[in-house]
mmCIF file of C-alpha atoms and ligand atoms in Angstrom:
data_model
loop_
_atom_site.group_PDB
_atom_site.id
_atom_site.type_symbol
_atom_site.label_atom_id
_atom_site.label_comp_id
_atom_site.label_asym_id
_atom_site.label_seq_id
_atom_site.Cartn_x
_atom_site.Cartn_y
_atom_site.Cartn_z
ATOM 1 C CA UNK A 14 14.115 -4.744 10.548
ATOM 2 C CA UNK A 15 12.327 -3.123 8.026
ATOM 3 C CA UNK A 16 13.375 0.165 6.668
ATOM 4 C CA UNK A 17 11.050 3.137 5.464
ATOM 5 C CA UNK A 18 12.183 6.297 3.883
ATOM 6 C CA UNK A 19 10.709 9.548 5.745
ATOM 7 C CA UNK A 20 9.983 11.710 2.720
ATOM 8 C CA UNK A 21 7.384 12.917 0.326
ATOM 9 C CA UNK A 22 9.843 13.835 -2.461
ATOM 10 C CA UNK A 23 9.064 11.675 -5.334
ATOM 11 C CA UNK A 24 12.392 12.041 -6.875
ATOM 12 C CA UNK A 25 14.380 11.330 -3.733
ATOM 13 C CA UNK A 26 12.152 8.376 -3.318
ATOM 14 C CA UNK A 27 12.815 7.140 -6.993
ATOM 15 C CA UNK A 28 16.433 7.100 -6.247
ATOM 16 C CA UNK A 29 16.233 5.249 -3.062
ATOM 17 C CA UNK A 30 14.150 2.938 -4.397
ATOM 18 C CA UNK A 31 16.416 1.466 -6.955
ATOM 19 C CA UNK A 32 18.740 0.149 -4.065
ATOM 20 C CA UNK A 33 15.765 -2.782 -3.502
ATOM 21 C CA UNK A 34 16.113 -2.139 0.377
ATOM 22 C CA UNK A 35 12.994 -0.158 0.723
ATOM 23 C CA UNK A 36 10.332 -1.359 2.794
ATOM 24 C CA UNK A 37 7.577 1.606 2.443
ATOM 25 C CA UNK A 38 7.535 5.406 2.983
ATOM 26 C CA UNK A 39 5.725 7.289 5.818
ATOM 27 C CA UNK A 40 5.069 11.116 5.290
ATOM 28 C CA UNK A 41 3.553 13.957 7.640
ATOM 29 C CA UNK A 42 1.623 17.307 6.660
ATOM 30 C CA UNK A 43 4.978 18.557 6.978
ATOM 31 C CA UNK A 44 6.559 16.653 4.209
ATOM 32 C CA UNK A 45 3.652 16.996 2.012
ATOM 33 C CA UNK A 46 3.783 20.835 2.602
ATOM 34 C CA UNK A 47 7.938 20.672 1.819
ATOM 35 C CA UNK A 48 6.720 18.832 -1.198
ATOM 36 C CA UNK A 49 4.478 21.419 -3.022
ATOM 37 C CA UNK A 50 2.292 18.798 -4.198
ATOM 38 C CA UNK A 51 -1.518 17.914 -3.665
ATOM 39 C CA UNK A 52 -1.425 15.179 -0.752
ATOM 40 C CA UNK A 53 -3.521 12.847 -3.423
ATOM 41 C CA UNK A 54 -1.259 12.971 -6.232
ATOM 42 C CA UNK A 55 1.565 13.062 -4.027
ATOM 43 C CA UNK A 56 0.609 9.674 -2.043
ATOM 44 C CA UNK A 57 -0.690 8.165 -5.155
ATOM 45 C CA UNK A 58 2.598 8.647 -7.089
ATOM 46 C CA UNK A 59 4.522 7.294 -3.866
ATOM 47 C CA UNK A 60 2.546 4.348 -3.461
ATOM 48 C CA UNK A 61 2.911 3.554 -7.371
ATOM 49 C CA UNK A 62 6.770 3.574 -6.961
ATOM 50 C CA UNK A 63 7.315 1.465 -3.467
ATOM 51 C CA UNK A 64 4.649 -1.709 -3.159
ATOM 52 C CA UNK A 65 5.128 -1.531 0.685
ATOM 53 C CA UNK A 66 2.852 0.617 3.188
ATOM 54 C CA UNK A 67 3.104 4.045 2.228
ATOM 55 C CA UNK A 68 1.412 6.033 5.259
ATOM 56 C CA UNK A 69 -0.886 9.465 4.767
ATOM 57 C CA UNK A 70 -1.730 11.491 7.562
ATOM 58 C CA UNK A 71 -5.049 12.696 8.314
ATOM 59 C CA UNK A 72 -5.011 16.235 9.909
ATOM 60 C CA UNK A 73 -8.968 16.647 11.281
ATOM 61 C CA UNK A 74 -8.631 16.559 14.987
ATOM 62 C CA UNK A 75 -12.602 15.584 15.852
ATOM 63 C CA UNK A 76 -13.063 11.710 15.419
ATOM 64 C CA UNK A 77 -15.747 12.440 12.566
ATOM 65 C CA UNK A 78 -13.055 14.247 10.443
ATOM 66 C CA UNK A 79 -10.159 11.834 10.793
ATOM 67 C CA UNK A 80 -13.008 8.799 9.687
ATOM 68 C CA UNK A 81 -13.849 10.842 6.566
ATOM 69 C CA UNK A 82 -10.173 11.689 6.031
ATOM 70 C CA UNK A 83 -8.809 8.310 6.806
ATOM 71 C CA UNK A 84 -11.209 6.668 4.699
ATOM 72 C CA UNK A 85 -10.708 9.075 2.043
ATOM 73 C CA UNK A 86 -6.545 8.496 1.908
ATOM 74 C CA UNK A 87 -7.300 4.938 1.991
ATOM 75 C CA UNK A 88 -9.329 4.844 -1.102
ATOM 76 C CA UNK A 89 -6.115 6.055 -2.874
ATOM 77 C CA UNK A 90 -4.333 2.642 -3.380
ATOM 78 C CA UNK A 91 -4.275 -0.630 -1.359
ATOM 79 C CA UNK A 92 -1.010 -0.073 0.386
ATOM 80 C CA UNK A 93 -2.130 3.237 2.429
ATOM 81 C CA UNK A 94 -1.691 3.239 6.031
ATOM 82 C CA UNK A 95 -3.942 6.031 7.498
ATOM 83 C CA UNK A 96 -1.970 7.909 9.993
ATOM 84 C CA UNK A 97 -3.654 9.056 13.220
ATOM 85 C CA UNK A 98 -2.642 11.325 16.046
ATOM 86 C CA UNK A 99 -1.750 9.681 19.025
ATOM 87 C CA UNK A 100 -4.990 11.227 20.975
ATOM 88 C CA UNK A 101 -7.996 10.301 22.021
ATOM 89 C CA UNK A 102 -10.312 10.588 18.921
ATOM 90 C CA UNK A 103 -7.005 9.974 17.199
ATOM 91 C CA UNK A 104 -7.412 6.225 19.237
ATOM 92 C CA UNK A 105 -11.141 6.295 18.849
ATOM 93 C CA UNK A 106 -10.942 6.791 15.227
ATOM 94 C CA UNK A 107 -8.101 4.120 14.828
ATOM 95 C CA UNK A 108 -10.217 1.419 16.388
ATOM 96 C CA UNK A 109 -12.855 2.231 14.124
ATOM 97 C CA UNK A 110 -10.978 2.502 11.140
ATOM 98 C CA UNK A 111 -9.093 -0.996 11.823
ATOM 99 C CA UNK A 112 -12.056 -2.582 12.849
ATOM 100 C CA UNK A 113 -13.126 -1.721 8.603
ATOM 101 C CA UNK A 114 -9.851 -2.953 7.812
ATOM 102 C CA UNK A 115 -7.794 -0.147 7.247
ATOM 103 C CA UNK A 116 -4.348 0.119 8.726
ATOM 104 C CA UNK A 117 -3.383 2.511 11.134
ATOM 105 C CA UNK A 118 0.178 4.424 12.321
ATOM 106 C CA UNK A 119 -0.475 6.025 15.527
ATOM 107 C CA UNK A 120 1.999 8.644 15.573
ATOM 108 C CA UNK A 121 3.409 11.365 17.765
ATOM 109 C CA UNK A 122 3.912 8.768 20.506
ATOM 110 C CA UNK A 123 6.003 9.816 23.513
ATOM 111 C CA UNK A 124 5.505 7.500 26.013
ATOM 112 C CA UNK A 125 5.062 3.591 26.709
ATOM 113 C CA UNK A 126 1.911 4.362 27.829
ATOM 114 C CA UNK A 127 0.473 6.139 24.786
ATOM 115 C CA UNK A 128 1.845 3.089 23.242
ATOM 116 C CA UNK A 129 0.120 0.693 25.359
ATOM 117 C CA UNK A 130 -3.311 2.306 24.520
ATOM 118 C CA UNK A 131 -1.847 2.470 20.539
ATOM 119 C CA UNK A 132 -1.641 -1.415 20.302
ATOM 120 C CA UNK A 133 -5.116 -1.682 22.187
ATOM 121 C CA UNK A 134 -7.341 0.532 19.771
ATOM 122 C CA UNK A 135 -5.803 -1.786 17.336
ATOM 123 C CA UNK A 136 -2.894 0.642 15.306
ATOM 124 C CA UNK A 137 -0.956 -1.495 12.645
ATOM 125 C CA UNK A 138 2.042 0.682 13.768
ATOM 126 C CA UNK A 139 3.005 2.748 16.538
ATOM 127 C CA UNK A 140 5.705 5.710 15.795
ATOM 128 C CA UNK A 141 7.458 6.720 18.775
ATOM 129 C CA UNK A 142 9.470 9.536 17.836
ATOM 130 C CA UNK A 143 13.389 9.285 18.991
ATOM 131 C CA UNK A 144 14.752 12.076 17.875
ATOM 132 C CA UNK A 145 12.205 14.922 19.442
ATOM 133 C CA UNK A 146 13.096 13.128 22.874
ATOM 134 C CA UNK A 147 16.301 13.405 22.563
ATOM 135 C CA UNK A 148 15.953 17.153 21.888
ATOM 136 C CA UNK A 149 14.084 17.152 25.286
ATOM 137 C CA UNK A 150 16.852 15.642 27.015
ATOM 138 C CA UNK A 151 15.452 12.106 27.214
ATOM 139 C CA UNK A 152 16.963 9.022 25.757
ATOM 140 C CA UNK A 153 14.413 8.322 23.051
ATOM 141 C CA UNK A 154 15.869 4.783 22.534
ATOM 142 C CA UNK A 155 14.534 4.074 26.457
ATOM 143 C CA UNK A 156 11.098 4.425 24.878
ATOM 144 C CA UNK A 157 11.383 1.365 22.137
ATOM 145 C CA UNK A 158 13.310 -0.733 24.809
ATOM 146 C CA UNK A 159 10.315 -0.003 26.744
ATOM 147 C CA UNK A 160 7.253 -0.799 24.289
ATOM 148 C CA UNK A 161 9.451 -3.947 22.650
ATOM 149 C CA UNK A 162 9.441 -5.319 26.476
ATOM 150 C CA UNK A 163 5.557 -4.201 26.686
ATOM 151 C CA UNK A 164 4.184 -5.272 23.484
ATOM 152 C CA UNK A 165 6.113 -8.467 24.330
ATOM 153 C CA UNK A 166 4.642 -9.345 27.296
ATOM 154 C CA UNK A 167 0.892 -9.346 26.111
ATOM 155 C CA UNK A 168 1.803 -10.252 22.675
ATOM 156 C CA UNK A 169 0.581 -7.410 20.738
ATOM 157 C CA UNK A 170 1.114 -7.492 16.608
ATOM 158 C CA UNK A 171 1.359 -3.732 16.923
ATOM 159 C CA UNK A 172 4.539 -3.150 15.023
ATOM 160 C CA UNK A 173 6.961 -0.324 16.008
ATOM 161 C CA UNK A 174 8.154 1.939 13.448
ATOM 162 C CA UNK A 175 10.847 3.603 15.008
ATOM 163 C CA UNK A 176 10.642 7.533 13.971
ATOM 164 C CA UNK A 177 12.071 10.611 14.091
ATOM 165 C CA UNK A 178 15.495 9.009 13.480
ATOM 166 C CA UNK A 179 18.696 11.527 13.018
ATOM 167 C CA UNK A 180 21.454 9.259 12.627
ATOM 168 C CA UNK A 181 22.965 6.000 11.969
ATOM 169 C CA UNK A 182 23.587 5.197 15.270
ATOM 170 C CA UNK A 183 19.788 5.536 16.055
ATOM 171 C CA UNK A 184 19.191 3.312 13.370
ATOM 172 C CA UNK A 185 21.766 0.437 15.336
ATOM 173 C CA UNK A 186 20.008 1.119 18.471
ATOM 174 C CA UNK A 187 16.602 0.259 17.382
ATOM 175 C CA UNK A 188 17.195 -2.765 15.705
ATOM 176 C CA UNK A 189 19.124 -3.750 18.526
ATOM 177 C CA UNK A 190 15.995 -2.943 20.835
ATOM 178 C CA UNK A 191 14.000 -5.027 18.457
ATOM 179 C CA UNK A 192 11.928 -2.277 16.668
ATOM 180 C CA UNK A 193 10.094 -4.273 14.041
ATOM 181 C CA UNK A 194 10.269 -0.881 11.679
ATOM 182 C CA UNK A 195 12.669 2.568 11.221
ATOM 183 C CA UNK A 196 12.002 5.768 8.988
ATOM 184 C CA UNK A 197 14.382 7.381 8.194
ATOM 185 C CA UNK A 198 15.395 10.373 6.211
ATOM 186 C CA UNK A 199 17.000 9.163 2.624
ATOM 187 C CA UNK A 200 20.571 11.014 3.928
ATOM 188 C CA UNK A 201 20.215 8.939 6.810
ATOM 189 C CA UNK A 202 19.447 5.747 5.000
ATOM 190 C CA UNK A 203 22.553 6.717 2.721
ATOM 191 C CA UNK A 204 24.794 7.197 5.447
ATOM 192 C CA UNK A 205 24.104 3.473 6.389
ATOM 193 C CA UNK A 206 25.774 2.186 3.476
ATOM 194 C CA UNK A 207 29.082 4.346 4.755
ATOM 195 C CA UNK A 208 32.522 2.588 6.830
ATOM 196 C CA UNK A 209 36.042 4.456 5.906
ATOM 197 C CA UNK A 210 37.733 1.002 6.611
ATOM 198 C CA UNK A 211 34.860 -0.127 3.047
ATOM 199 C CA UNK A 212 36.491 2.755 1.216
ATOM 200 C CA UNK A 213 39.940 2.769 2.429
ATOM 201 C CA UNK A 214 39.568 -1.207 1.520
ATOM 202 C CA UNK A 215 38.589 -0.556 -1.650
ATOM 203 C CA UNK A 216 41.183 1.688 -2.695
ATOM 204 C CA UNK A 217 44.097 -0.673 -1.368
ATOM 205 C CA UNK A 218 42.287 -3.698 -3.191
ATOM 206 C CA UNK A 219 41.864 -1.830 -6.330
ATOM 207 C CA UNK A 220 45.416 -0.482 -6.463
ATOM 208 C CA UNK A 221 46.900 -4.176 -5.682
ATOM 209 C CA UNK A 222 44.731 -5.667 -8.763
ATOM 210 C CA UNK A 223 45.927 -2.758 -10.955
ATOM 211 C CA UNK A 224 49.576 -3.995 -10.338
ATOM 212 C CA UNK A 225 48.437 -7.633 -11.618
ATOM 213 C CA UNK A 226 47.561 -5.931 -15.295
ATOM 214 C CA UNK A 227 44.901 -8.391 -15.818
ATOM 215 C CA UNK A 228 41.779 -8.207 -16.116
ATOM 216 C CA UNK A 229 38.580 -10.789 -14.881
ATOM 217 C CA UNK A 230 36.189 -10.411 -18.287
HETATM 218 O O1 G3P B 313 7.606 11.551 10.149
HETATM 219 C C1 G3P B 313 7.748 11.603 11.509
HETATM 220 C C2 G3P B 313 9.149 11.806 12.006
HETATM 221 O O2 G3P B 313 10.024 10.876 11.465
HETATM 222 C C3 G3P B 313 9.617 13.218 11.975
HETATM 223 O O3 G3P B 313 10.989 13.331 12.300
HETATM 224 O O4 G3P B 313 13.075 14.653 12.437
HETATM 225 O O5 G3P B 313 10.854 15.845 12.144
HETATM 226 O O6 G3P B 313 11.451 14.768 14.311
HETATM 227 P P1 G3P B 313 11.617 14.715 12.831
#
């Protein structure tokens, strides 16, 4: 599974990028707004530090505007993935848009369906966001299960980028559901790296060698 950082911090993104695990970066108007930078300098400094897809939200919400926006982000380096509202001109607009070649996260997905229609306008990736389902009471891992099986079936290359992931344990989940893709927040992706039983094993190892007096260099 491939592994994306949620963030539009350049610094935080530097750092997390030395561990080589990175896969790309995905950021919203939100993040960009956290950020206090222009989206274009912002995106083009991400997509200079991780080679992967780094996706850039358009936030027009008539067809025409999300064309000119998309196309506009997409000028800023090669690996920009133009991301679209999951909508209707957000799908008309994503059809048109792949059909130039550009790639496309649908995002704000909810529901199978949404996803369904996603994969047929032609989005590179489809974000279905866990997390805000869960806050609703729903099992938000239900919905990959349920867009792996659907995708499957008619053999869309739509790949799903598991979002709005708030744990470790969501993390396990999806790539046991098969999501092709998670973003996750760098604390998140931190965590991952985390078992007491590592630490604990560490310390017991480290004290037994220190007995020994030698050393391996
Ligand atoms: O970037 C989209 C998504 O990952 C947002 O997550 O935690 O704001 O629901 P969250």
């Amino acid at each position: 599974m491939q592994l994306f950082i949620d963030s539009a911090d350049v610094a935080e993104l530097r750092a997390v990028a030395a561990s080589g695990l990175i896969d790309g970066v995905t950021t919203n108007p939100s993040l960009i707004a956290k950020s206090g930078r222009k989206m274009k300098d912002a995106i083009a400094e991400i997509c200079s530090i991780i080679p992967g897809p780094v996706s850039a939200e358009a936030v027009a919400t008539d067809m025409e505007g999300m064309l000119a926006e998309g196309r506009y982000l997409a000028r800023i380096a090669s690996n920009v993935v133009v991301k679209l509202p999951l909508t209707e001109n957000g799908l008309r607009a994503c059809r048109t848009l792949s059909d130039e070649g550009i790639r496309v996260n649908v995002t704000l997905c909810f529901s199978a369906v949404q996803a369904l229609l996603a994969a047929k306008a032609g989005a590179y990736f489809i974000s279905p966001f866990i997390g805000r389902l869960d806050d609703k009471g729903v099992d938000g891992m239900d919905l990959i299960r349920d867009i792996r099986r659907i995708y499957d079936n008619y053999g869309f290359a739509t790949n799903i980028l598991s979002a709005s992931i708030r744990s470790v344990e969501h993390v396990r989940q999806a790539a046991l559901a098969g999501s092709d893709c998670a973003t996750l927040p760098p604390k998140t992706f931190a965590a991952m790296y985390k078992h007491e039983l590592t630490d604990s094993g560490v310390e017991a190892f480290l004290k037994d060698w220190a007995s020994t007096g030698q050393s391996i260099l």
